[in-house]
């Protein structure tokens, strides 16, 4: 763990971080939860999350947050996503790891991602205002400070975009109420409208699409989720200025609209079938009553 912190804080090349992440994910696959049940708690503590769940220290360590988001994305590919090429034992143990994360780590991770995205976006807005004021002065010291701020913000915006990708991957299998609430949803809509960085917009779009496509047993619950999202109004806002959207973001928006349409059609079809079944049952009951008379 100490070596992981050293690699993250030393601004090492990306390929070193990726190799480190692979080592950590292999540790998870072999040791969690049987031999190392506290892994996620230990790693979150390394990132800066206190035992009580306070994430304020973690927010000041963007390099560690960069490592965490890399780890979670690789963990999704190696553990969460089903692959029929894996052995039955590996598939079974991957389910054990997911259940272990559901017991506590997921809630903390979602809360941390929410805070990171919020604070880093707020910081980007304030630093933009600071840079504008620095442009009025031409001193070398102010230019150096501006360059340092821009470098830090570039990393933080990458962390924000990757955090949204991680969140979209988590939504597929975590408790939907961890994201379908008054804290996370407004943040996703804010990111969706963040025109300064289309990667962030794409990440938010992926999160909303994951919510729309998430498997829900009851069709009424699915329709209630779509109603709670109130996403049609959000999509309409972008539709009025579709030509101004980044092409990459426009593609993801079209996929989101398609998913919404498909789920609404599925809901309508299921509702029609239920009405038909109800009418048929009523007719059968009436026929039985007439025969008895």
GROMACS .gro file of C-alpha atoms in nm:
model
  293
    1UNK     CA    1   0.000   0.000   0.000
    2UNK     CA    2   0.284   0.239   0.080
    3UNK     CA    3   0.440   0.163  -0.257
    4UNK     CA    4   0.105   0.239  -0.423
    5UNK     CA    5   0.095   0.578  -0.251
    6UNK     CA    6   0.453   0.651  -0.361
    7UNK     CA    7   0.372   0.567  -0.725
    8UNK     CA    8   0.064   0.788  -0.720
    9UNK     CA    9   0.221   1.089  -0.553
   10UNK     CA   10   0.541   1.092  -0.758
   11UNK     CA   11   0.370   1.174  -1.091
   12UNK     CA   12   0.512   0.861  -1.247
   13UNK     CA   13   0.438   0.769  -1.612
   14UNK     CA   14   0.089   0.640  -1.687
   15UNK     CA   15   0.212   0.293  -1.781
   16UNK     CA   16   0.362   0.253  -1.431
   17UNK     CA   17   0.027   0.341  -1.276
   18UNK     CA   18  -0.153   0.098  -1.505
   19UNK     CA   19   0.085  -0.185  -1.411
   20UNK     CA   20   0.038  -0.101  -1.043
   21UNK     CA   21  -0.339  -0.108  -1.087
   22UNK     CA   22  -0.319  -0.453  -1.246
   23UNK     CA   23  -0.116  -0.578  -0.949
   24UNK     CA   24  -0.374  -0.438  -0.706
   25UNK     CA   25  -0.666  -0.590  -0.898
   26UNK     CA   26  -0.492  -0.929  -0.898
   27UNK     CA   27  -0.450  -0.896  -0.523
   28UNK     CA   28  -0.822  -0.830  -0.495
   29UNK     CA   29  -0.907  -1.132  -0.709
   30UNK     CA   30  -0.688  -1.366  -0.503
   31UNK     CA   31  -0.713  -1.226  -0.148
   32UNK     CA   32  -1.048  -1.044  -0.111
   33UNK     CA   33  -1.242  -1.111   0.100
   34UNK     CA   34  -1.099  -1.434   0.244
   35UNK     CA   35  -0.743  -1.326   0.325
   36UNK     CA   36  -0.776  -0.949   0.306
   37UNK     CA   37  -1.132  -0.850   0.404
   38UNK     CA   38  -1.027  -0.493   0.483
   39UNK     CA   39  -0.868  -0.420   0.143
   40UNK     CA   40  -1.117  -0.157   0.027
   41UNK     CA   41  -1.118   0.014   0.365
   42UNK     CA   42  -0.738   0.013   0.369
   43UNK     CA   43  -0.714   0.152   0.015
   44UNK     CA   44  -0.974   0.422   0.078
   45UNK     CA   45  -0.780   0.517   0.390
   46UNK     CA   46  -0.469   0.545   0.174
   47UNK     CA   47  -0.660   0.774  -0.062
   48UNK     CA   48  -0.753   0.995   0.233
   49UNK     CA   49  -1.095   0.874   0.349
   50UNK     CA   50  -1.118   0.867   0.729
   51UNK     CA   51  -1.267   0.567   0.916
   52UNK     CA   52  -1.577   0.780   0.983
   53UNK     CA   53  -1.624   0.836   0.609
   54UNK     CA   54  -1.491   1.193   0.594
   55UNK     CA   55  -1.348   1.255   0.244
   56UNK     CA   56  -1.215   1.610   0.288
   57UNK     CA   57  -0.851   1.494   0.299
   58UNK     CA   58  -0.897   1.278  -0.011
   59UNK     CA   59  -1.022   1.579  -0.207
   60UNK     CA   60  -0.682   1.742  -0.161
   61UNK     CA   61  -0.503   1.446  -0.323
   62UNK     CA   62  -0.599   1.439  -0.693
   63UNK     CA   63  -0.312   1.203  -0.777
   64UNK     CA   64  -0.449   0.943  -0.536
   65UNK     CA   65  -0.799   0.997  -0.674
   66UNK     CA   66  -0.652   0.941  -1.019
   67UNK     CA   67  -0.514   0.607  -0.899
   68UNK     CA   68  -0.846   0.511  -0.734
   69UNK     CA   69  -1.048   0.575  -1.049
   70UNK     CA   70  -0.798   0.377  -1.255
   71UNK     CA   71  -0.827   0.091  -1.007
   72UNK     CA   72  -1.208   0.091  -1.015
   73UNK     CA   73  -1.222   0.093  -1.395
   74UNK     CA   74  -0.981  -0.202  -1.417
   75UNK     CA   75  -1.168  -0.382  -1.140
   76UNK     CA   76  -1.488  -0.343  -1.341
   77UNK     CA   77  -1.327  -0.505  -1.646
   78UNK     CA   78  -1.157  -0.787  -1.456
   79UNK     CA   79  -1.418  -0.870  -1.191
   80UNK     CA   80  -1.757  -0.707  -1.245
   81UNK     CA   81  -1.814  -0.764  -1.618
   82UNK     CA   82  -1.920  -1.121  -1.693
   83UNK     CA   83  -1.691  -1.315  -1.927
   84UNK     CA   84  -1.783  -1.672  -2.023
   85UNK     CA   85  -1.418  -1.739  -2.102
   86UNK     CA   86  -1.342  -1.737  -1.729
   87UNK     CA   87  -1.356  -2.054  -1.525
   88UNK     CA   88  -1.663  -2.126  -1.312
   89UNK     CA   89  -1.454  -2.086  -0.999
   90UNK     CA   90  -1.333  -1.741  -1.110
   91UNK     CA   91  -1.689  -1.634  -1.196
   92UNK     CA   92  -1.810  -1.758  -0.857
   93UNK     CA   93  -1.535  -1.576  -0.669
   94UNK     CA   94  -1.596  -1.256  -0.865
   95UNK     CA   95  -1.955  -1.267  -0.736
   96UNK     CA   96  -1.820  -1.304  -0.383
   97UNK     CA   97  -1.606  -0.993  -0.432
   98UNK     CA   98  -1.905  -0.795  -0.563
   99UNK     CA   99  -2.118  -0.905  -0.267
  100UNK     CA  100  -1.835  -0.800  -0.034
  101UNK     CA  101  -1.828  -0.454  -0.196
  102UNK     CA  102  -2.207  -0.423  -0.167
  103UNK     CA  103  -2.176  -0.468   0.208
  104UNK     CA  104  -2.008  -0.132   0.258
  105UNK     CA  105  -1.744  -0.017   0.011
  106UNK     CA  106  -1.988   0.083  -0.265
  107UNK     CA  107  -2.169   0.338  -0.049
  108UNK     CA  108  -1.842   0.507   0.049
  109UNK     CA  109  -1.708   0.498  -0.308
  110UNK     CA  110  -2.022   0.661  -0.452
  111UNK     CA  111  -2.016   0.930  -0.182
  112UNK     CA  112  -1.647   0.996  -0.252
  113UNK     CA  113  -1.700   1.019  -0.629
  114UNK     CA  114  -1.990   1.259  -0.573
  115UNK     CA  115  -1.779   1.488  -0.356
  116UNK     CA  116  -1.477   1.473  -0.588
  117UNK     CA  117  -1.680   1.567  -0.895
  118UNK     CA  118  -1.857   1.848  -0.709
  119UNK     CA  119  -1.548   2.003  -0.549
  120UNK     CA  120  -1.326   1.971  -0.857
  121UNK     CA  121  -1.589   2.133  -1.080
  122UNK     CA  122  -1.630   2.416  -0.830
  123UNK     CA  123  -1.252   2.456  -0.818
  124UNK     CA  124  -1.231   2.471  -1.197
  125UNK     CA  125  -1.485   2.751  -1.204
  126UNK     CA  126  -1.303   2.954  -0.939
  127UNK     CA  127  -0.963   2.902  -1.102
  128UNK     CA  128  -1.103   3.024  -1.434
  129UNK     CA  129  -1.201   3.346  -1.265
  130UNK     CA  130  -0.855   3.364  -1.107
  131UNK     CA  131  -0.684   3.317  -1.444
  132UNK     CA  132  -0.894   3.594  -1.594
  133UNK     CA  133  -0.778   3.830  -1.323
  134UNK     CA  134  -0.415   3.718  -1.368
  135UNK     CA  135  -0.434   3.798  -1.738
  136UNK     CA  136  -0.465   4.162  -1.647
  137UNK     CA  137  -0.120   4.149  -1.486
  138UNK     CA  138   0.184   4.037  -1.685
  139UNK     CA  139   0.425   3.949  -1.403
  140UNK     CA  140   0.624   3.627  -1.440
  141UNK     CA  141   0.520   3.505  -1.095
  142UNK     CA  142   0.151   3.535  -1.178
  143UNK     CA  143   0.209   3.353  -1.508
  144UNK     CA  144   0.390   3.070  -1.326
  145UNK     CA  145   0.107   3.040  -1.076
  146UNK     CA  146  -0.145   3.032  -1.359
  147UNK     CA  147   0.047   2.752  -1.532
  148UNK     CA  148   0.055   2.548  -1.210
  149UNK     CA  149  -0.318   2.599  -1.163
  150UNK     CA  150  -0.388   2.494  -1.522
  151UNK     CA  151  -0.180   2.176  -1.481
  152UNK     CA  152  -0.361   2.089  -1.158
  153UNK     CA  153  -0.700   2.157  -1.316
  154UNK     CA  154  -0.618   1.941  -1.619
  155UNK     CA  155  -0.555   1.645  -1.387
  156UNK     CA  156  -0.868   1.715  -1.186
  157UNK     CA  157  -1.086   1.735  -1.497
  158UNK     CA  158  -0.947   1.399  -1.609
  159UNK     CA  159  -1.032   1.261  -1.265
  160UNK     CA  160  -1.385   1.404  -1.292
  161UNK     CA  161  -1.440   1.247  -1.634
  162UNK     CA  162  -1.304   0.911  -1.521
  163UNK     CA  163  -1.508   0.929  -1.198
  164UNK     CA  164  -1.823   0.963  -1.408
  165UNK     CA  165  -1.721   0.661  -1.617
  166UNK     CA  166  -1.664   0.465  -1.295
  167UNK     CA  167  -2.003   0.573  -1.164
  168UNK     CA  168  -2.172   0.464  -1.487
  169UNK     CA  169  -2.011   0.121  -1.452
  170UNK     CA  170  -2.113   0.097  -1.086
  171UNK     CA  171  -2.476   0.187  -1.156
  172UNK     CA  172  -2.519  -0.136  -1.351
  173UNK     CA  173  -2.488  -0.352  -1.037
  174UNK     CA  174  -2.514  -0.138  -0.721
  175UNK     CA  175  -2.824  -0.030  -0.529
  176UNK     CA  176  -2.999   0.222  -0.757
  177UNK     CA  177  -3.090   0.442  -0.459
  178UNK     CA  178  -2.722   0.528  -0.413
  179UNK     CA  179  -2.747   0.744  -0.727
  180UNK     CA  180  -3.120   0.803  -0.770
  181UNK     CA  181  -3.136   1.076  -0.508
  182UNK     CA  182  -3.133   1.454  -0.462
  183UNK     CA  183  -2.754   1.465  -0.432
  184UNK     CA  184  -2.629   1.266  -0.730
  185UNK     CA  185  -2.895   1.340  -0.993
  186UNK     CA  186  -2.854   1.721  -0.990
  187UNK     CA  187  -2.478   1.671  -1.018
  188UNK     CA  188  -2.523   1.449  -1.325
  189UNK     CA  189  -2.741   1.715  -1.489
  190UNK     CA  190  -2.481   1.976  -1.407
  191UNK     CA  191  -2.208   1.766  -1.569
  192UNK     CA  192  -2.432   1.704  -1.868
  193UNK     CA  193  -2.438   2.079  -1.930
  194UNK     CA  194  -2.065   2.133  -1.865
  195UNK     CA  195  -1.975   2.261  -2.212
  196UNK     CA  196  -1.614   2.338  -2.118
  197UNK     CA  197  -1.529   1.965  -2.136
  198UNK     CA  198  -1.724   1.723  -2.354
  199UNK     CA  199  -1.555   1.424  -2.185
  200UNK     CA  200  -1.738   1.521  -1.866
  201UNK     CA  201  -2.063   1.559  -2.060
  202UNK     CA  202  -2.015   1.211  -2.208
  203UNK     CA  203  -1.951   1.064  -1.862
  204UNK     CA  204  -2.272   1.215  -1.727
  205UNK     CA  205  -2.463   1.090  -2.030
  206UNK     CA  206  -2.330   0.739  -1.969
  207UNK     CA  207  -2.447   0.755  -1.607
  208UNK     CA  208  -2.798   0.859  -1.706
  209UNK     CA  209  -2.814   0.591  -1.972
  210UNK     CA  210  -2.701   0.330  -1.716
  211UNK     CA  211  -2.987   0.439  -1.489
  212UNK     CA  212  -3.236   0.418  -1.777
  213UNK     CA  213  -3.114   0.072  -1.883
  214UNK     CA  214  -3.076  -0.071  -1.532
  215UNK     CA  215  -3.271  -0.391  -1.491
  216UNK     CA  216  -3.580  -0.347  -1.271
  217UNK     CA  217  -3.816  -0.645  -1.220
  218UNK     CA  218  -4.140  -0.446  -1.211
  219UNK     CA  219  -4.238  -0.229  -1.509
  220UNK     CA  220  -4.412   0.022  -1.281
  221UNK     CA  221  -4.087   0.071  -1.089
  222UNK     CA  222  -3.904   0.133  -1.418
  223UNK     CA  223  -4.162   0.391  -1.529
  224UNK     CA  224  -4.135   0.556  -1.187
  225UNK     CA  225  -3.758   0.582  -1.229
  226UNK     CA  226  -3.800   0.742  -1.573
  227UNK     CA  227  -4.051   0.986  -1.424
  228UNK     CA  228  -3.816   1.068  -1.135
  229UNK     CA  229  -3.532   1.138  -1.377
  230UNK     CA  230  -3.751   1.391  -1.563
  231UNK     CA  231  -3.494   1.342  -1.834
  232UNK     CA  232  -3.716   1.435  -2.126
  233UNK     CA  233  -3.697   1.802  -2.030
  234UNK     CA  234  -3.321   1.777  -1.999
  235UNK     CA  235  -3.289   1.620  -2.344
  236UNK     CA  236  -3.520   1.881  -2.496
  237UNK     CA  237  -3.289   2.155  -2.369
  238UNK     CA  238  -3.003   2.010  -2.574
  239UNK     CA  239  -3.222   1.935  -2.874
  240UNK     CA  240  -3.280   2.306  -2.929
  241UNK     CA  241  -2.904   2.359  -2.979
  242UNK     CA  242  -2.796   2.025  -3.121
  243UNK     CA  243  -2.562   2.185  -3.377
  244UNK     CA  244  -2.352   2.337  -3.099
  245UNK     CA  245  -2.286   2.001  -2.932
  246UNK     CA  246  -1.950   1.828  -2.963
  247UNK     CA  247  -1.995   1.540  -3.214
  248UNK     CA  248  -1.877   1.280  -2.961
  249UNK     CA  249  -2.124   1.405  -2.703
  250UNK     CA  250  -2.406   1.420  -2.960
  251UNK     CA  251  -2.356   1.049  -3.033
  252UNK     CA  252  -2.396   0.961  -2.665
  253UNK     CA  253  -2.700   1.187  -2.635
  254UNK     CA  254  -2.863   1.008  -2.927
  255UNK     CA  255  -2.795   0.673  -2.755
  256UNK     CA  256  -2.953   0.808  -2.436
  257UNK     CA  257  -3.264   0.922  -2.624
  258UNK     CA  258  -3.286   0.583  -2.795
  259UNK     CA  259  -3.264   0.403  -2.459
  260UNK     CA  260  -3.538   0.622  -2.314
  261UNK     CA  261  -3.763   0.553  -2.613
  262UNK     CA  262  -3.702   0.178  -2.592
  263UNK     CA  263  -3.779   0.163  -2.219
  264UNK     CA  264  -4.096   0.369  -2.263
  265UNK     CA  265  -4.211   0.136  -2.541
  266UNK     CA  266  -4.134  -0.168  -2.325
  267UNK     CA  267  -4.330  -0.013  -2.040
  268UNK     CA  268  -4.623   0.065  -2.268
  269UNK     CA  269  -4.625  -0.288  -2.410
  270UNK     CA  270  -4.616  -0.446  -2.064
  271UNK     CA  271  -4.896  -0.218  -1.946
  272UNK     CA  272  -5.112  -0.311  -2.247
  273UNK     CA  273  -5.053  -0.681  -2.181
  274UNK     CA  274  -5.150  -0.640  -1.817
  275UNK     CA  275  -5.470  -0.459  -1.916
  276UNK     CA  276  -5.551  -0.738  -2.161
  277UNK     CA  277  -5.494  -1.001  -1.891
  278UNK     CA  278  -5.714  -0.810  -1.647
  279UNK     CA  279  -5.996  -0.778  -1.901
  280UNK     CA  280  -5.967  -1.148  -1.989
  281UNK     CA  281  -5.983  -1.249  -1.623
  282UNK     CA  282  -6.289  -1.031  -1.569
  283UNK     CA  283  -6.460  -1.186  -1.870
  284UNK     CA  284  -6.381  -1.537  -1.746
  285UNK     CA  285  -6.519  -1.453  -1.402
  286UNK     CA  286  -6.837  -1.316  -1.556
  287UNK     CA  287  -6.879  -1.633  -1.767
  288UNK     CA  288  -6.830  -1.853  -1.460
  289UNK     CA  289  -7.089  -1.652  -1.267
  290UNK     CA  290  -7.339  -1.681  -1.556
  291UNK     CA  291  -7.285  -2.060  -1.575
  292UNK     CA  292  -7.340  -2.094  -1.201
  293UNK     CA  293  -7.669  -1.903  -1.228
   0.00000   0.00000   0.00000
